[in-house]
XYZ file of C-alpha atoms in Angstrom:
451
model
C 45.152 -49.375 62.664
C 46.951 -51.691 60.187
C 48.391 -50.692 56.730
C 45.097 -50.062 54.754
C 46.551 -47.736 52.139
C 44.545 -48.308 48.691
C 47.033 -47.110 46.140
C 45.403 -46.322 42.755
C 46.407 -49.110 40.005
C 48.522 -46.683 38.056
C 51.202 -48.256 35.836
C 53.939 -47.000 34.087
C 54.324 -48.202 30.601
C 58.046 -48.537 29.319
C 60.248 -50.408 31.735
C 61.234 -53.000 29.164
C 59.562 -56.143 27.930
C 60.301 -58.460 30.910
C 60.460 -55.898 33.510
C 57.584 -53.794 32.443
C 55.284 -52.561 35.431
C 52.354 -52.484 33.179
C 50.648 -55.005 30.950
C 48.606 -54.345 27.842
C 45.107 -53.478 28.835
C 42.775 -56.334 28.112
C 40.873 -56.210 25.059
C 43.044 -53.552 23.599
C 43.407 -53.911 19.674
C 46.075 -52.154 17.790
C 44.542 -50.235 14.856
C 47.294 -49.825 12.682
C 49.672 -52.250 10.843
C 53.154 -52.443 12.650
C 56.253 -51.901 10.647
C 56.573 -55.637 10.027
C 53.725 -55.384 7.541
C 51.092 -57.534 9.417
C 47.708 -56.485 8.387
C 45.166 -54.939 11.005
C 41.919 -53.182 10.246
C 42.328 -49.244 10.563
C 39.954 -46.395 10.331
C 40.710 -43.946 7.300
C 41.806 -41.156 9.886
C 44.095 -43.519 11.883
C 45.712 -44.783 8.664
C 46.280 -41.178 7.400
C 47.760 -40.005 10.612
C 49.967 -42.906 10.981
C 51.255 -42.644 7.582
C 51.813 -38.873 8.098
C 53.590 -39.134 11.488
C 55.366 -42.734 11.236
C 58.613 -41.084 9.915
C 58.818 -38.963 13.156
C 58.440 -41.741 15.615
C 61.355 -43.488 17.194
C 61.789 -46.299 19.778
C 63.803 -45.271 22.625
C 66.003 -48.068 24.350
C 68.273 -47.870 27.440
C 71.097 -50.171 26.974
C 73.839 -51.493 29.290
C 77.157 -50.001 28.212
C 79.513 -52.160 26.222
C 76.734 -54.500 25.159
C 73.276 -54.509 23.479
C 71.191 -55.945 26.329
C 68.402 -53.390 26.825
C 67.366 -52.310 30.250
C 64.180 -50.425 29.139
C 62.093 -49.829 26.035
C 59.839 -46.701 25.350
C 58.887 -44.354 22.415
C 59.420 -40.945 21.385
C 58.654 -38.517 18.616
C 60.710 -35.876 16.715
C 59.601 -32.117 17.491
C 62.380 -30.172 15.882
C 64.371 -29.917 12.607
C 67.576 -30.411 14.802
C 66.273 -33.772 15.597
C 64.905 -33.026 19.199
C 62.890 -35.931 20.512
C 60.315 -35.935 23.525
C 59.850 -38.917 25.376
C 59.187 -39.903 29.157
C 61.546 -39.390 31.950
C 60.849 -42.827 33.250
C 62.038 -44.350 29.931
C 65.392 -42.535 30.278
C 65.701 -42.497 33.954
C 68.377 -45.241 34.232
C 70.691 -43.175 32.005
C 69.727 -39.953 33.881
C 70.692 -41.511 37.304
C 73.651 -43.851 36.170
C 75.297 -42.418 33.009
C 78.293 -44.471 33.674
C 76.366 -47.663 33.256
C 73.971 -46.977 30.584
C 73.429 -45.518 27.208
C 70.536 -44.306 25.002
C 69.720 -45.432 21.270
C 66.942 -44.780 19.104
C 65.294 -46.853 16.187
C 63.277 -45.500 13.434
C 60.375 -47.191 11.612
C 62.625 -47.707 8.688
C 65.117 -49.603 10.987
C 67.862 -46.845 11.132
C 69.468 -46.440 14.485
C 71.698 -44.164 16.397
C 72.842 -42.974 19.896
C 70.923 -40.417 21.899
C 71.936 -37.663 24.260
C 69.829 -36.480 27.163
C 69.371 -32.718 27.329
C 66.845 -32.207 30.088
C 63.911 -33.643 31.856
C 60.906 -32.632 33.998
C 60.400 -35.586 36.468
C 57.115 -34.203 37.929
C 55.440 -34.403 34.499
C 57.524 -37.500 33.521
C 59.057 -35.905 30.428
C 62.501 -35.982 28.916
C 64.180 -34.261 25.792
C 66.905 -36.143 23.966
C 68.489 -35.566 20.694
C 70.669 -37.734 18.273
C 74.398 -37.671 19.108
C 76.580 -35.706 16.586
C 76.383 -37.287 13.156
C 72.999 -38.756 13.626
C 70.679 -35.894 13.683
C 69.711 -36.044 9.826
C 69.112 -39.606 9.919
C 66.842 -39.021 13.066
C 64.968 -36.128 11.776
C 63.909 -36.761 8.098
C 60.650 -35.144 7.142
C 58.436 -32.704 8.968
C 58.688 -32.675 12.716
C 55.334 -33.086 14.473
C 53.855 -29.802 15.730
C 51.986 -29.092 18.898
C 48.544 -28.026 18.945
C 48.111 -24.467 20.103
C 47.072 -24.472 23.986
C 44.318 -21.876 23.288
C 42.621 -24.518 21.007
C 41.026 -26.671 23.759
C 39.926 -30.267 22.955
C 36.190 -31.125 22.985
C 34.799 -33.849 25.056
C 34.687 -36.965 22.896
C 37.047 -35.634 20.335
C 39.041 -38.426 18.462
C 42.618 -38.594 19.344
C 45.272 -41.230 18.374
C 48.238 -42.421 20.473
C 51.324 -43.749 18.693
C 54.317 -45.753 19.790
C 55.928 -49.192 19.740
C 53.797 -51.284 22.102
C 55.419 -54.378 23.641
C 58.408 -53.853 21.320
C 56.699 -55.634 18.521
C 56.429 -52.685 16.026
C 55.142 -49.204 15.577
C 51.311 -48.673 15.856
C 48.505 -46.278 16.522
C 45.758 -46.692 18.934
C 42.463 -44.956 18.563
C 40.396 -43.304 21.491
C 38.493 -40.401 22.657
C 39.330 -37.360 24.768
C 37.466 -37.479 27.899
C 38.658 -34.443 29.646
C 41.196 -33.902 32.406
C 41.360 -36.540 35.249
C 39.337 -35.293 38.072
C 40.974 -34.861 41.520
C 44.532 -34.824 39.996
C 47.117 -32.639 41.466
C 48.710 -31.952 38.084
C 46.537 -31.805 34.989
C 46.350 -35.257 33.228
C 44.361 -36.193 30.126
C 41.891 -39.097 30.367
C 42.403 -41.076 27.065
C 39.551 -43.540 26.364
C 41.768 -45.693 24.495
C 44.365 -48.617 24.964
C 48.067 -48.167 25.876
C 50.537 -50.814 26.256
C 53.895 -51.158 27.603
C 56.617 -49.717 25.365
C 54.316 -46.906 24.224
C 55.470 -44.581 26.849
C 56.780 -41.285 25.527
C 55.101 -41.683 22.152
C 52.762 -38.743 20.858
C 48.882 -38.616 21.136
C 47.526 -36.575 17.826
C 44.377 -34.888 17.118
C 42.718 -35.200 13.775
C 44.963 -32.535 12.151
C 48.050 -34.575 13.350
C 48.988 -32.129 15.958
C 50.539 -33.256 19.390
C 47.845 -32.776 22.232
C 49.602 -35.058 24.715
C 52.496 -37.595 25.511
C 51.508 -41.155 26.418
C 52.440 -41.996 30.046
C 50.323 -44.469 31.952
C 47.347 -46.860 31.836
C 45.143 -48.565 34.510
C 45.521 -52.215 35.181
C 42.218 -52.560 36.731
C 40.144 -51.362 33.761
C 39.831 -51.216 30.015
C 40.355 -48.416 27.754
C 41.424 -46.129 30.597
C 44.853 -44.553 29.809
C 46.563 -41.175 30.658
C 48.521 -38.470 28.648
C 50.685 -35.803 29.919
C 49.158 -32.511 28.304
C 51.413 -31.290 25.503
C 51.951 -27.765 27.001
C 54.399 -29.406 29.429
C 56.443 -30.975 26.796
C 56.548 -27.793 24.796
C 57.935 -25.871 27.635
C 60.548 -28.506 28.187
C 61.506 -28.237 24.484
C 61.892 -24.505 24.805
C 63.791 -24.634 28.008
C 66.364 -27.425 27.050
C 66.726 -27.345 23.329
C 70.079 -25.618 23.514
C 71.086 -27.237 26.658
C 74.686 -29.003 26.965
C 74.164 -32.893 27.101
C 73.766 -34.366 30.398
C 76.811 -36.705 31.325
C 76.680 -36.802 35.101
C 74.039 -38.246 37.454
C 71.142 -35.797 37.751
C 70.496 -35.972 41.437
C 70.884 -32.221 41.991
C 68.466 -31.265 39.200
C 66.164 -33.890 40.308
C 66.238 -32.693 43.749
C 65.473 -29.147 43.018
C 62.456 -30.076 40.880
C 61.089 -32.378 43.731
C 61.642 -29.584 46.174
C 59.370 -27.149 44.085
C 56.858 -30.048 43.691
C 56.624 -30.706 47.572
C 56.481 -27.035 48.224
C 53.321 -26.702 45.996
C 51.658 -29.905 47.277
C 52.281 -28.748 50.899
C 50.980 -25.325 50.577
C 47.750 -26.341 48.601
C 47.060 -29.078 51.250
C 47.655 -26.690 54.175
C 45.296 -24.015 52.723
C 42.342 -26.611 52.714
C 40.306 -27.037 56.017
C 39.777 -30.410 57.286
C 36.381 -32.184 56.580
C 34.391 -33.878 59.381
C 34.713 -37.692 59.766
C 31.065 -37.692 61.211
C 32.146 -39.303 64.444
C 29.689 -38.504 67.285
C 32.464 -37.889 69.848
C 35.723 -37.098 67.991
C 36.830 -34.292 65.461
C 39.030 -36.595 63.096
C 41.001 -34.728 60.386
C 39.726 -35.858 56.834
C 41.131 -34.104 53.726
C 39.313 -32.369 51.046
C 38.989 -34.337 47.864
C 40.250 -31.545 45.502
C 43.462 -33.703 44.690
C 42.840 -36.771 46.710
C 40.510 -39.685 46.524
C 38.906 -41.157 49.676
C 37.458 -44.517 50.202
C 35.598 -45.889 53.227
C 34.271 -48.998 54.651
C 32.862 -50.385 58.007
C 32.060 -53.516 59.637
C 28.675 -55.200 58.994
C 25.475 -54.199 60.932
C 25.429 -57.548 62.653
C 29.007 -57.497 64.054
C 29.122 -58.838 67.332
C 32.696 -57.781 68.304
C 34.874 -54.847 67.434
C 33.135 -52.482 65.191
C 35.004 -49.811 63.144
C 34.847 -47.413 60.354
C 37.710 -46.655 58.076
C 38.723 -44.017 55.750
C 41.582 -43.994 53.259
C 42.596 -40.861 51.299
C 45.524 -40.462 49.027
C 46.908 -38.709 45.968
C 46.823 -40.496 42.731
C 49.914 -38.724 41.515
C 53.353 -39.747 42.448
C 56.617 -38.640 41.020
C 58.796 -41.357 39.261
C 62.309 -41.167 40.309
C 63.536 -44.620 39.531
C 62.391 -48.303 39.557
C 62.987 -48.284 43.395
C 61.519 -45.083 44.072
C 58.465 -42.941 43.519
C 57.690 -39.915 45.973
C 56.007 -36.565 46.165
C 52.649 -37.763 47.244
C 50.300 -37.487 50.658
C 48.005 -40.090 52.254
C 45.628 -39.539 55.271
C 43.656 -42.482 56.879
C 41.964 -43.219 60.067
C 39.919 -45.923 61.896
C 37.184 -45.153 64.339
C 36.756 -48.025 66.958
C 33.669 -49.086 69.139
C 34.425 -52.065 71.564
C 31.644 -51.685 73.828
C 30.522 -55.220 73.007
C 33.999 -56.540 73.832
C 34.442 -54.926 77.222
C 37.407 -52.811 78.425
C 40.015 -55.348 78.746
C 39.639 -57.073 75.302
C 39.158 -53.646 73.596
C 42.164 -52.136 75.261
C 44.345 -55.226 74.067
C 43.113 -55.069 70.430
C 43.175 -51.157 70.205
C 46.844 -51.245 71.464
C 47.680 -54.087 69.239
C 46.542 -52.146 66.259
C 48.709 -49.159 67.193
C 51.811 -51.419 67.627
C 51.261 -53.081 64.213
C 51.989 -49.875 62.137
C 55.207 -49.955 60.278
C 57.518 -46.907 59.508
C 59.913 -46.422 56.774
C 60.001 -48.020 53.280
C 62.719 -50.510 53.975
C 64.989 -49.612 50.966
C 68.231 -48.624 52.762
C 69.969 -47.639 49.498
C 67.322 -44.714 49.078
C 66.587 -43.913 52.796
C 68.017 -43.646 56.140
C 66.306 -45.773 58.920
C 63.230 -43.948 60.316
C 63.975 -41.654 63.494
C 60.940 -41.637 65.634
C 59.662 -39.760 68.549
C 56.505 -40.513 70.915
C 54.618 -37.745 72.583
C 51.393 -37.602 74.664
C 49.482 -34.453 73.859
C 46.217 -32.706 74.322
C 44.503 -31.203 71.504
C 41.258 -29.178 71.997
C 40.606 -31.174 75.241
C 41.379 -34.606 73.587
C 44.384 -36.518 75.103
C 46.361 -38.208 72.244
C 49.302 -40.513 71.803
C 51.331 -39.370 68.835
C 54.424 -41.041 66.977
C 56.147 -38.966 64.456
C 58.815 -40.703 62.138
C 61.277 -39.203 59.567
C 63.397 -41.070 57.110
C 65.830 -39.010 55.083
C 66.525 -39.378 51.432
C 70.333 -40.538 50.892
C 70.542 -39.246 47.341
C 67.975 -36.425 47.326
C 69.421 -34.324 49.976
C 66.818 -32.265 52.072
C 63.767 -34.693 51.334
C 62.323 -36.871 53.878
C 59.359 -39.137 54.299
C 57.033 -38.175 57.258
C 54.656 -40.521 59.037
C 52.556 -39.475 62.054
C 50.530 -42.147 63.878
C 47.782 -40.666 66.420
C 45.530 -42.530 68.822
C 42.821 -41.186 71.005
C 43.153 -41.965 74.919
C 40.031 -40.612 76.451
C 37.708 -43.507 76.507
C 38.209 -47.206 77.783
C 36.007 -48.764 75.137
C 36.020 -46.641 71.940
C 38.800 -44.646 70.201
C 40.190 -43.472 66.987
C 43.606 -43.815 65.328
C 44.917 -41.964 62.367
C 47.823 -41.573 60.128
C 49.289 -39.153 57.679
C 52.172 -40.083 55.352
C 54.009 -37.384 53.237
C 56.617 -38.797 50.626
C 59.389 -36.496 49.629
C 58.940 -33.141 51.686
C 61.390 -30.726 53.435
C 61.948 -30.891 56.916
C 60.091 -27.495 57.637
C 57.073 -28.823 55.647
C 57.256 -32.081 57.339
C 56.706 -30.272 60.609
C 53.971 -28.090 59.279
C 52.137 -31.087 58.043
C 52.527 -32.903 61.394
C 51.226 -29.811 63.353
C 48.335 -29.361 60.700
C 47.380 -32.876 61.192
C 47.299 -32.926 65.033
C 45.359 -29.765 64.914
C 42.393 -31.575 63.178
C 41.661 -33.695 66.217
C 39.496 -32.739 69.103
C 36.482 -33.470 71.021
C 33.123 -32.407 69.072
C 31.040 -29.926 71.000
C 27.912 -31.477 72.619
C 24.752 -31.122 70.756
């Protein structure tokens, strides 16, 4: 079938100047003067909010221990009189996973600096809570901390909002935009911000007209302009309440990270299994196609004048992934299939190409520091009267015990000149849920009843 996954063009924002996964959205214009004093046109609202909030903005940097070389750069904002600072998990992930190699520091708009401690994180929603190390709380706080907008006060479509941070490590700024509701077909709520975010703004606050936090900057789209995303403020608020009195984290967080990912994969699996399969519309086969409640599906087919092998293809996958490290994202599902018609080729040529397509599939993601080599098993089964060839592969996570990547590849075997091949991939699931997903997928195949 070939690897036809069409991953959404998401991009994390704050992995350092030279190492950033995202670039500034084309055409984005900063609308507030950075701390260097360079002039830029601003609306009265943006200027007022920036002046009010600038004292609570910080740049969060991850440094290699023993030197000032930065490994990542992001933003954050003060939310408590005790100097508590909210940022993104991916901004501090290197420290969280390797505290023996990295340290965190903050820089305020006025240039004051200090060390940071990690108190807690929510990897699923890409959030972290940090605070200045002892002796630096007063310097970090200064002024009135930013307040969260009450959850009961829903935002109106088109309402003006303002994202603040330190884009591209050039200075603090504010970007104006609009609230465009929540992202459709997203597994977790995500705010669609009609404005520009740039690398380095990750973890900064997004404010309403009253200067209250409505979200946290997290991502932008590389394939569009003025399309960015915010984590709803309620998740940050929950993290603050949960972790504000926590003991600073000084050891690698793999155990807590595993627990969070386990809870997430359980939610994903249960919601997915509860949904019936949609029909692929094939005249002979029932082929499992997922609902689009939290997935997006794309399809294409050969042109009408094709003289050789004809096929139709569908690719469905979740936009949401959980960032673990620069080398690993997980917690997502993808389902795809291709339906082949080789009657213009003849049996021998069709069989050769059909078999080659099945053999070309790859398993495992290749990073042997993160996963074991895939262990695969092949079976020939019959499902609802349809003979199938199925290959199931599992790769275990080495540092996230109990989590696996699952891949199941299926091909129909009943016809000499037509057929269908499909695949499901589940990233970061328990063994039991991997087996449930595999069984659920196989049960989606069968022969369609004659009209």
